Coordinates of C-alpha atoms and ligand atoms in Angstrom, one line a residue:
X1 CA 0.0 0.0 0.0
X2 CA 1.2 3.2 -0.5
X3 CA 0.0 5.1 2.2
X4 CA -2.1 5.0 4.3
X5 CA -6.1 6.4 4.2
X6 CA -7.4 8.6 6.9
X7 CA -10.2 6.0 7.3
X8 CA -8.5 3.3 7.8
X9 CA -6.5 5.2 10.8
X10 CA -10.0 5.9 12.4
X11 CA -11.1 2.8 12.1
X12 CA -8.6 0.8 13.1
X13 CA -6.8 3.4 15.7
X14 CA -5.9 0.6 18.3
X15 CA -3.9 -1.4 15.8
X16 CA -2.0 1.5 14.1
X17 CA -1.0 4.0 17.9
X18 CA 2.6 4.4 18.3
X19 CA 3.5 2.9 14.6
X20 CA 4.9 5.1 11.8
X21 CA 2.3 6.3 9.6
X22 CA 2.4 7.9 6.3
X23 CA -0.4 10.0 5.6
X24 CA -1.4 12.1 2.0
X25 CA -3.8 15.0 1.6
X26 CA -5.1 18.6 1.3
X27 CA -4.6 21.1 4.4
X28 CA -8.1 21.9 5.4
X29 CA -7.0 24.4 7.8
X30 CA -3.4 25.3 9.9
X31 CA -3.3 27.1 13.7
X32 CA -0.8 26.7 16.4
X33 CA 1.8 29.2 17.6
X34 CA 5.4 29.6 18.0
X35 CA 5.9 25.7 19.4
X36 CA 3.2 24.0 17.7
X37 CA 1.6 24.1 14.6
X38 CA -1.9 21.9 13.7
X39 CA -2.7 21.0 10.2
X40 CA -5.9 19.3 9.7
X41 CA -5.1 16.9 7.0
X42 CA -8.3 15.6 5.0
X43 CA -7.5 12.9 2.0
X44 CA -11.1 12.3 0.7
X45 CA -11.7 8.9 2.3
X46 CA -13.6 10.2 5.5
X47 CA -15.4 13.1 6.7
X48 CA -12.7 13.5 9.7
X49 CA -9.6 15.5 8.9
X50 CA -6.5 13.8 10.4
X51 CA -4.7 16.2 13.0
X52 CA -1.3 16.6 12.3
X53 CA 1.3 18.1 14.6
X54 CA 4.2 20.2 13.8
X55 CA 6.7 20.6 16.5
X56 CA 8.4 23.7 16.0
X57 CA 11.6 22.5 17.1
X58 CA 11.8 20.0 14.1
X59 CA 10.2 22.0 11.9
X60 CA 11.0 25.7 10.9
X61 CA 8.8 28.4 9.3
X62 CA 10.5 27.9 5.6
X63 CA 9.8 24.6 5.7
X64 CA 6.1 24.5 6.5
X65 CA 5.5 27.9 4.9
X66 CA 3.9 26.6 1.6
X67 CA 1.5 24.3 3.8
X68 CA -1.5 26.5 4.0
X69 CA -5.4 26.0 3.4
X70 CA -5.7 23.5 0.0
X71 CA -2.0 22.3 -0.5
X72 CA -1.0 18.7 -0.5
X73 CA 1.2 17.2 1.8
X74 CA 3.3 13.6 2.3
X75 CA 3.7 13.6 6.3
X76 CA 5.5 10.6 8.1
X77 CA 5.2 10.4 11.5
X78 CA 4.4 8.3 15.1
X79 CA 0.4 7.9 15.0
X80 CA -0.6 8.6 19.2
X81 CA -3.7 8.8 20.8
X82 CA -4.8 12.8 21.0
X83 CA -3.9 14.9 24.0
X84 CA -6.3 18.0 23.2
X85 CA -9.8 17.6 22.9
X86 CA -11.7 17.3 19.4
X87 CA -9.9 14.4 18.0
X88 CA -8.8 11.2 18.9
X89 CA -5.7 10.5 17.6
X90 CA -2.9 12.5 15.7
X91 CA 0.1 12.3 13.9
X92 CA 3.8 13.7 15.1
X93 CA 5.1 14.4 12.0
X94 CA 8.9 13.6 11.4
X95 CA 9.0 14.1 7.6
X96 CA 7.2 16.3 5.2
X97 CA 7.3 16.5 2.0
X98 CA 5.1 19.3 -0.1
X99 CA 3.5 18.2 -3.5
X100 CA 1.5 21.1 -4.3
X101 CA 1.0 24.4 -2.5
X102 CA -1.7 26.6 -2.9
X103 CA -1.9 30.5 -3.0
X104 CA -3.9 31.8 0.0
X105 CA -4.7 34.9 -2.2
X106 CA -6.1 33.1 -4.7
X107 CA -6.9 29.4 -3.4
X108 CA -11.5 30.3 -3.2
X109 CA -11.9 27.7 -0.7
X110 CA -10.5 29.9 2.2
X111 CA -12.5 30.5 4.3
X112 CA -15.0 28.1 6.7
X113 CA -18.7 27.7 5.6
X114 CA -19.1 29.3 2.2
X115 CA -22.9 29.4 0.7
X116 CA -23.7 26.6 -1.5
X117 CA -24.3 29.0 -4.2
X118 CA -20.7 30.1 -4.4
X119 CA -19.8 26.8 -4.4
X120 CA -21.9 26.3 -7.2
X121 CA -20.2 28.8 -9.2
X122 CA -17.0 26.8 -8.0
X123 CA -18.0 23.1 -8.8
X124 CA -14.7 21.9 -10.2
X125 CA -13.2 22.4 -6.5
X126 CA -16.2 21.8 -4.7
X127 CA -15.9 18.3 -4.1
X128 CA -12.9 19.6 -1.8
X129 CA -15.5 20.9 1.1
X130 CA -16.7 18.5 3.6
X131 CA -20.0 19.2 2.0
X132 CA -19.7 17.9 -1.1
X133 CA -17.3 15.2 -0.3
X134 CA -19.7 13.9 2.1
X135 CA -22.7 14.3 -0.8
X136 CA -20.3 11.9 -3.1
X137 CA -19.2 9.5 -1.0
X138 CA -22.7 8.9 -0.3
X139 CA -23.5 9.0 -3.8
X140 CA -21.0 6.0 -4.4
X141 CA -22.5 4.3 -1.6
X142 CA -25.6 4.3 -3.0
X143 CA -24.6 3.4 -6.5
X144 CA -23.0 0.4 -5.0
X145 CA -26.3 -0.4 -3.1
X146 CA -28.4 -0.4 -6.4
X147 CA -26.1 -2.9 -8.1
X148 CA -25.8 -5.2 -5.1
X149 CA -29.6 -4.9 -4.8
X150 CA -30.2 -6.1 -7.8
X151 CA -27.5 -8.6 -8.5
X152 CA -28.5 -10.4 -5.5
X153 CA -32.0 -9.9 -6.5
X154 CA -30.9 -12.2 -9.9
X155 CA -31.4 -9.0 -12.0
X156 CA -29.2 -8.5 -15.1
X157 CA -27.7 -4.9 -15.2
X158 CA -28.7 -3.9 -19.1
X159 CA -26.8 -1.6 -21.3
X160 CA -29.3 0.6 -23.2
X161 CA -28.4 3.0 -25.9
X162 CA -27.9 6.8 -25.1
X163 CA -28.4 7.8 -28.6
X164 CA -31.8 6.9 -30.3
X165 CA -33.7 7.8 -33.0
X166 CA -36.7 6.2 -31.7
X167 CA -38.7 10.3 -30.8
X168 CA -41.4 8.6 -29.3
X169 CA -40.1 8.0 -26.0
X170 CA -42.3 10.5 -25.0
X171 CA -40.9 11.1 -21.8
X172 CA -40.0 14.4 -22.2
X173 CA -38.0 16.8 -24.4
X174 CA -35.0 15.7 -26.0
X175 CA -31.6 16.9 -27.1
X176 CA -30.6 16.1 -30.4
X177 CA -27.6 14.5 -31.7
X178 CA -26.2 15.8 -35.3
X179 CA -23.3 16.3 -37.0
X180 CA -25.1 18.0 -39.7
X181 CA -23.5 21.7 -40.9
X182 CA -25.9 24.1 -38.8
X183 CA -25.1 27.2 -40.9
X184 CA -26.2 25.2 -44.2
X185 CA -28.3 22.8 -43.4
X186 CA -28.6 19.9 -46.6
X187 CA -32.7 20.0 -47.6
X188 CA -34.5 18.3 -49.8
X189 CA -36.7 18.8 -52.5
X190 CA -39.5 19.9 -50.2
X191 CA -37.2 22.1 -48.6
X192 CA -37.3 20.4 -45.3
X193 CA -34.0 19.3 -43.8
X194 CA -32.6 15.7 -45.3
X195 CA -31.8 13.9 -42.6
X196 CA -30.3 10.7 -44.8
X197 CA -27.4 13.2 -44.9
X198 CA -26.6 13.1 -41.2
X199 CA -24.1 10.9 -39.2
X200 CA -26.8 8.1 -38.9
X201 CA -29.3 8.5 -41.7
X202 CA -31.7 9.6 -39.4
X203 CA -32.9 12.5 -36.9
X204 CA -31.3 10.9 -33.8
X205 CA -31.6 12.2 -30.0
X206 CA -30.1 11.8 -26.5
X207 CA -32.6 8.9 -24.6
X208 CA -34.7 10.0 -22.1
X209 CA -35.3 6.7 -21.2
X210 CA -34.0 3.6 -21.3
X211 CA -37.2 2.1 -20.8
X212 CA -38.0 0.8 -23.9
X213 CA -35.0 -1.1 -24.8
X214 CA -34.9 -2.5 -21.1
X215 CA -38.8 -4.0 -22.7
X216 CA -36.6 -5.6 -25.3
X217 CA -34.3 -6.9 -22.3
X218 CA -36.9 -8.5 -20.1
X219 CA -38.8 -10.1 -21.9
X220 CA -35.8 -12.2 -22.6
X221 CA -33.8 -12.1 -19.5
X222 CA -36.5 -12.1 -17.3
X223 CA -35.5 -9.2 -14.4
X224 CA -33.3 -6.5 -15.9
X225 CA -32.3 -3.3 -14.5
X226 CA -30.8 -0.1 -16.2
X227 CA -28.4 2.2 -14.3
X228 CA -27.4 5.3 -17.0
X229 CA -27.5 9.0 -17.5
X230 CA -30.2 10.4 -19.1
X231 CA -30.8 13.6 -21.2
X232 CA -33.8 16.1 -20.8
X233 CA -34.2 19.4 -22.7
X234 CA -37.2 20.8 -20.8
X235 CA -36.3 24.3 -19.5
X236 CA -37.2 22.7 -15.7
X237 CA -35.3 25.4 -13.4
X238 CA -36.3 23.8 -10.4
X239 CA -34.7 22.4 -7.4
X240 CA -35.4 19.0 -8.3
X241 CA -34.3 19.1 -12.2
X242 CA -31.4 18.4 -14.0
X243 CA -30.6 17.9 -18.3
X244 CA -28.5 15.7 -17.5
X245 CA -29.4 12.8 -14.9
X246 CA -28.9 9.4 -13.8
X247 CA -31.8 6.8 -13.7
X248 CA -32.5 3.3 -12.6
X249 CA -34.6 1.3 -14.8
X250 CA -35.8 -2.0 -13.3
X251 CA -38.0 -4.0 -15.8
X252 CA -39.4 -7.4 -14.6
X253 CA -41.1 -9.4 -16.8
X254 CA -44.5 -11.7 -15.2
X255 CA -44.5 -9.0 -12.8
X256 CA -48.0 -7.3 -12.4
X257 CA -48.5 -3.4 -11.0
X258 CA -48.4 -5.0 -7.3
X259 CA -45.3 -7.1 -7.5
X260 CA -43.6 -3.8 -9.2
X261 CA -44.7 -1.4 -6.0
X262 CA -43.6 -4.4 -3.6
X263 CA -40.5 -4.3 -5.7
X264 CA -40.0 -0.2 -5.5
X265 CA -40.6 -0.3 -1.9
X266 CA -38.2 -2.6 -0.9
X267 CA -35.8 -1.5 -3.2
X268 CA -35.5 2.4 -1.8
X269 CA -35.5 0.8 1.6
X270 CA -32.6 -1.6 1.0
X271 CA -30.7 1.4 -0.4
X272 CA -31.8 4.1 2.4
X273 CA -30.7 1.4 5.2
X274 CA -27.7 0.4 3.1
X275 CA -26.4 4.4 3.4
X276 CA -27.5 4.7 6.9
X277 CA -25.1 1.6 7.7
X278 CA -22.3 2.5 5.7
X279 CA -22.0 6.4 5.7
X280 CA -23.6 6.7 9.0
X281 CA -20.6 9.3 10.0
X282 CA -21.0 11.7 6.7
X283 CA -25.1 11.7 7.3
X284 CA -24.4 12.7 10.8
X285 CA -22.0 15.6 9.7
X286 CA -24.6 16.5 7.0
X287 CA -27.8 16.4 9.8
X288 CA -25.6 18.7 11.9
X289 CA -24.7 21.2 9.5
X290 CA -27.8 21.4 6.9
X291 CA -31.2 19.6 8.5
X292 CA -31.0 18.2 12.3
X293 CA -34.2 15.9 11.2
X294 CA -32.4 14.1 8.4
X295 CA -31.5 10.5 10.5
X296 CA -34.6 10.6 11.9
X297 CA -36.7 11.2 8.4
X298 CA -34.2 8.1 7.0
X299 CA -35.0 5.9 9.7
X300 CA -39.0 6.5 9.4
X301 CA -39.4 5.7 5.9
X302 CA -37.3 2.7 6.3
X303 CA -39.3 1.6 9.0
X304 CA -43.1 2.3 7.9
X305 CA -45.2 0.8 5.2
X306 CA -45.8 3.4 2.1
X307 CA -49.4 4.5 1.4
X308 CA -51.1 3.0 -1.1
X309 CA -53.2 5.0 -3.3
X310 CA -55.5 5.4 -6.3
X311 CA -54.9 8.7 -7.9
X312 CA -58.8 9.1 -7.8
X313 CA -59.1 8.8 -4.0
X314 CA -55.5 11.1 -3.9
X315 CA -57.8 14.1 -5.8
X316 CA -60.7 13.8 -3.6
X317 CA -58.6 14.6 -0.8
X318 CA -56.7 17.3 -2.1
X319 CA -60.0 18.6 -3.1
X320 CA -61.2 18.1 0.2
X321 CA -58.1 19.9 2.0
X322 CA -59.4 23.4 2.1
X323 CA -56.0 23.8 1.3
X324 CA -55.2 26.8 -1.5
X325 CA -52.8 25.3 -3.5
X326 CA -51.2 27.5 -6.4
X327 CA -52.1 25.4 -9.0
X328 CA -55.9 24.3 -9.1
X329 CA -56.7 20.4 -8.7
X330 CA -59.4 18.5 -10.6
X331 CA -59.5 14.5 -11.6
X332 CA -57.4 14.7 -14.9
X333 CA -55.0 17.0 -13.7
X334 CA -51.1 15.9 -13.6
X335 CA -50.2 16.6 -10.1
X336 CA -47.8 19.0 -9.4
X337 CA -45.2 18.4 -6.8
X338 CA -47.0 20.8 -4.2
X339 CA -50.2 18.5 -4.3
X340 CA -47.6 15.4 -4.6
X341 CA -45.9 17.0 -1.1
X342 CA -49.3 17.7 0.6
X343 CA -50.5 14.2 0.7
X344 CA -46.8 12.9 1.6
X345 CA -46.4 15.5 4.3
X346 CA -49.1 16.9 5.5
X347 CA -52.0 14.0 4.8
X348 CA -50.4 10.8 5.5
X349 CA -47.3 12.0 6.8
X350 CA -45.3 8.9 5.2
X351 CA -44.3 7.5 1.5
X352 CA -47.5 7.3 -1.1
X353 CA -47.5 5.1 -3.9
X354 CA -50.3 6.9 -6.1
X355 CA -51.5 3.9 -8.5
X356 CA -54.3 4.0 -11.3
X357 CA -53.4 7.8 -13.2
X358 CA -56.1 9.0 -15.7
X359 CA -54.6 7.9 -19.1
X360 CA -54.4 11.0 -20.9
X361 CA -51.7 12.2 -18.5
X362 CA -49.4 9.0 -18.7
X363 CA -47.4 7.4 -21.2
X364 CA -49.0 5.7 -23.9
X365 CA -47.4 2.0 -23.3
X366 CA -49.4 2.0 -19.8
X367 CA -51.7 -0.8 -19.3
X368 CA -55.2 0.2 -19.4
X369 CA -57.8 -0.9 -16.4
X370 CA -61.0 -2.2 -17.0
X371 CA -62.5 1.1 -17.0
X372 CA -61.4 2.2 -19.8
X373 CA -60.0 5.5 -18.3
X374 CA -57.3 4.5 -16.0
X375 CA -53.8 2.6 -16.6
X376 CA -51.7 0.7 -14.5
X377 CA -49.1 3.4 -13.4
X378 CA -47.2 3.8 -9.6
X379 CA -45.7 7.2 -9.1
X380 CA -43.8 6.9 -5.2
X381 CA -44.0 9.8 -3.7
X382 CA -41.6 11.6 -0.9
X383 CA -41.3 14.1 1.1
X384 CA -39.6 17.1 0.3
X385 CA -39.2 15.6 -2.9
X386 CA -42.5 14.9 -4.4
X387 CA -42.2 12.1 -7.0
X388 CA -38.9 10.5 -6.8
X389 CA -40.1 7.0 -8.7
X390 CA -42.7 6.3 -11.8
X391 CA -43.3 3.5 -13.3
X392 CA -46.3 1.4 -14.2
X393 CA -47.1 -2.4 -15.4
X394 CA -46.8 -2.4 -19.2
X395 CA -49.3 -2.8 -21.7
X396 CA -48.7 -6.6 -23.1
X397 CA -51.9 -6.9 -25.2
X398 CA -50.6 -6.1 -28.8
X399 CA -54.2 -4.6 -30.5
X400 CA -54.7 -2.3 -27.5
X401 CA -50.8 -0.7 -27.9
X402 CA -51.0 -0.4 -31.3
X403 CA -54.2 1.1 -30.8
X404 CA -52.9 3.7 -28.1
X405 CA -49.7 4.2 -30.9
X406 CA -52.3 5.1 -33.3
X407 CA -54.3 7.6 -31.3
X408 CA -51.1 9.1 -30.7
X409 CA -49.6 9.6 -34.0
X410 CA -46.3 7.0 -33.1
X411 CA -44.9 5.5 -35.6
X412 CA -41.5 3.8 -36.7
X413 CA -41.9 1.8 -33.6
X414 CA -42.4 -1.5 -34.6
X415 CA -39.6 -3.3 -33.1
X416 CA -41.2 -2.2 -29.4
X417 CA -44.3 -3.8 -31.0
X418 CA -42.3 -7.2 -31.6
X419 CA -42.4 -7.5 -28.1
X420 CA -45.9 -8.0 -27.7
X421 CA -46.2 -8.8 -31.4
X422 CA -44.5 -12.5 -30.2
X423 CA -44.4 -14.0 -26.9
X424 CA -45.5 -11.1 -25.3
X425 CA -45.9 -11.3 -20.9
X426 CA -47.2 -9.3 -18.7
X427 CA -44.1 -6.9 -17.3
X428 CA -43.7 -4.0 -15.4
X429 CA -41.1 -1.7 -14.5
X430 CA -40.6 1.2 -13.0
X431 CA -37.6 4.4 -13.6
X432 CA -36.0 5.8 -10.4
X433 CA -34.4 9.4 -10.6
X434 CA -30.7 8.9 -9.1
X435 CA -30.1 12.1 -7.9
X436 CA -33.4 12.1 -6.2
X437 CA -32.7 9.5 -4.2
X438 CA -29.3 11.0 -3.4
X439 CA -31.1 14.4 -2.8
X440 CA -33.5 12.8 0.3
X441 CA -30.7 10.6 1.7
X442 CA -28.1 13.8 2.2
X443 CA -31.4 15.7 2.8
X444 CA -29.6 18.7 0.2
X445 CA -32.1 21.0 -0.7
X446 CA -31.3 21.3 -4.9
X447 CA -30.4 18.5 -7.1
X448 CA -27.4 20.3 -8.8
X449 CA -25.6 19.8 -5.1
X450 CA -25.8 16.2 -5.5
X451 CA -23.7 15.3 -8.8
X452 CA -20.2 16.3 -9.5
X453 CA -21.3 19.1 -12.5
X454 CA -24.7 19.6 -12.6
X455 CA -26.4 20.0 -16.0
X456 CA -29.2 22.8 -16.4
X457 CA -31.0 25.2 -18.6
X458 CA -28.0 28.0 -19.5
X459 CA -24.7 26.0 -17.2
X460 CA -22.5 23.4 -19.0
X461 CA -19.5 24.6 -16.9
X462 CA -16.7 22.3 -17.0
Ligands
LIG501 P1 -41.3 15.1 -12.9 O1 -42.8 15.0 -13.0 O2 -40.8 15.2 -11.5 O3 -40.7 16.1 -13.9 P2 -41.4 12.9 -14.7 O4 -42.7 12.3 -14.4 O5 -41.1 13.6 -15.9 O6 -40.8 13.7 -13.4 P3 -40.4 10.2 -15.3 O7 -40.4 10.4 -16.8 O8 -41.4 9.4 -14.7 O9 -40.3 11.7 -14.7 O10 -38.9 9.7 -14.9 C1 -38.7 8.8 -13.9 C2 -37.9 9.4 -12.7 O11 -36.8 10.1 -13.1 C3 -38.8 10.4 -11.9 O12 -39.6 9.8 -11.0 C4 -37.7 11.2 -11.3 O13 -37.2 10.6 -10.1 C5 -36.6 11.3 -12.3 N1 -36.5 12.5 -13.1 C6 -37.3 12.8 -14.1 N2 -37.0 14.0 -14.6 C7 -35.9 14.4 -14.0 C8 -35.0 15.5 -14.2 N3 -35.2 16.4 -15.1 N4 -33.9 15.6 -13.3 C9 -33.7 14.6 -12.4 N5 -34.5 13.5 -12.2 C10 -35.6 13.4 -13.0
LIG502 MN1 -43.2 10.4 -13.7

């Protein structure tokens, strides 16, 4: 090995006091006086910063000068147990050696507790704060909880395509992929623009959804499960948006609309219960700094049953409410995420899984009830986050899809139609947003503070 992590000093303290250690990171901070100088050393594998002490008497000023706020530094030294108070143990360094100093004057992550918005504007250093190193390791945790979820579940992970030319995803706005000459732009003789000219004969977009394809997967490898970013050009400048975004996308064949919200609940559960195990120290430094209720909020959805709901009964109560909500409610109407919040947080005051959605408001590959009006979808609900899961049991009957295609106006879709067209099952599936699971497990308050460089309307920094 060739150093050793700040972690693996916590965590193993007993076995590593009064052995030389050798320790690499980024000064988070320096104080001492004219005997004693304290570095807190942080290397990006824990929340703790290692405290490092620089005897005077070993050490002069020209030596440590260039270790200031954001340098790196190689420190050897005796590992002891801690003799002030805040720390357990420290390090007595005997050697240093400086990789890379950094200019106080212009180094921006100077001073203690800077606004998320300036880090923001900073995101290619931010995952230097305890902030956003804390958001990412919990975002890895949770990426490796998804894939452990569902390998031990016997799900394949599926590779669907980013680029499509299927249009008809329909799941929101997409960006479009060319390498056609924008400032002369081949047409043909109708005058509209001839795509057989571009890079792949066709109009072709970013996916919004890997949904689809996953269909194509299922129904051949029985439980598959997508894990991929996805690309939306809706001008969405909210708090829970991104263009650019990662999403889970479980699709199970023989599974019918209950099996898929039995499966969505236990899933978000295993992966809420995974991070409160594994990153129990970076949720505790993020409950004391942004939202004191966080553990508690984790613990209480892992630990009651979600609601479950027909979207008819969810509009009768809104409408009962007496609540004034800023956008009116009526059956028919596609919920917004204040009437999503109320029934999560203020009704029920736990996790709804709204089933049974008019069908003019949901996608067209739905599964229609018996009424004629309603399909088979499951948005899960959350709070402060509104919807953070849709999904729905699929459509299998091949007359009624390509009728719903039809009505639509999609076409050049056929190959989704093999799928029912031979052998066809009934499946379900259901897409989870990434980052909105990250955003209620670090309890952050907007989604571009939970991935590295966030993507939206007007910002493609970095
Ligand atoms: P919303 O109504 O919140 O805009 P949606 O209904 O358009 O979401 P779906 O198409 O059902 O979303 O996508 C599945 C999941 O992907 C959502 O439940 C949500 O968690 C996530 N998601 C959708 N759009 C975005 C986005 N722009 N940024 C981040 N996550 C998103
Ligand atoms: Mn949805």
């Amino acid at each position: 090995m060739p150093h050793n992590s700040i972690k693996s000093l916590f965590e193993n303290s007993a076995e590593w006091i009064g052995k030389v250690v050798d320790v690499k990171g980024w000064v988070r901070s320096r104080r001492g006086n004219k005997y004693v100088q304290f570095v807190a050393l942080n290397d990006g594998t824990s929340i703790k910063s290692l405290q490092i002490v620089f005897d005077l008497e070993k050490f002069n000023d020209e030596q440590l000068k260039g270790v200031t706020t954001g340098s790196a530094i190689h420190v050897r030294g005796l590992l002891v147990e801690s003799q002030g108070k805040g720390q357990t143990i420290e390090v007595q360094a005997e050697t240093l050696e400086l990789y890379g100093t950094a200019d106080p004057d212009t180094y921006p992550l100077q001073k203690k507790g800077h606004s998320l918005e300036f880090l923001r504007e900073k995101a290619h250093l931010r995952p230097r704060t305890n902030t956003f190193a804390a958001v990412l390791r919990i975002r890895h945790a949770l990426a490796y909880a998804i894939h452990k979820f569902f390998n031990d579940k016997g799900f394949y992970y599926f590779h669907t395509p980013l680029i499509t030319a299927s249009d008809a995803e329909g799941a929101g706005a997409q960006f479009q992929v060319t390498t056609l000459p924008l400032e002369d732009l081949p047409v043909d003789k109708e005058g509209n623009i001839d795509y057989s000219k571009d890079f792949f004969g066709k109009m072709a977009s970013l996916t919004v959804s890997g949904q689809l394809e996953g269909e194509l997967g299922a129904t051949a490898l029985g439980c598959i499960y997508t894990f991929g970013p996805t690309f939306r050009a809706e001008n969405s400048n909210t708090p829970r948006h991104l263009s650019e975004f990662w999403m889970i996308e479980p699709e199970m064949a023989f599974y019918e609309i209950a099996d898929n919200m039995d499966l969505a609940e236990e899933f978000i559960k295993y992966c809420i219960t995974y991070a409160l195990e594994h990153c129990k120290d970076d949720i505790e430094f993020l409950a004391e700094h942004f939202d004191k209720e966080l553990p508690e909020r984790l613990k209480f959805v892992v630990e009651n049953e979600f609601i479950r709901l027909p979207y008819t009964e969810g509009v009768k109560i809104l409408e009962e409410s007496g609540k004034k909500f800023e956008f009116p409610v009526y059956w028919g109407v596609d919920l917004a995420s204040e009437h999503e919040r109320y029934l999560v947080e203020e009704h029920f005051k736990k996790p709804v899984i709204l089933t049974d959605y008019p069908k003019e408001i949901k996608a067209f590959y739905m599964k229609l009830n018996d009424d004629g009006k309603t399909v088979r979808a499951m948005d899960v609900l959350f709070p402060k986050i509104g919807e953070i899961i849709g999904g729905s049991q699929r459509e299998e009957d091949f007359d009624k899809l390509k009728n719903r295609m039809e009505e639509l106006g999609l076409e050049g879709m056929d190959w989704y139609l093999d799928t029912r067209r031979y052998g066809s099952v009934p499946h379900s599936g259901f897409g989870l947003g990434f980052e909105r699971l990250v955003l209620f497990v670090t309890g952050m308050q907007n989604i571009r503070d939970v991935i590295p460089f966030p993507r939206y309307p007007k910002n493609c920094e970095y």
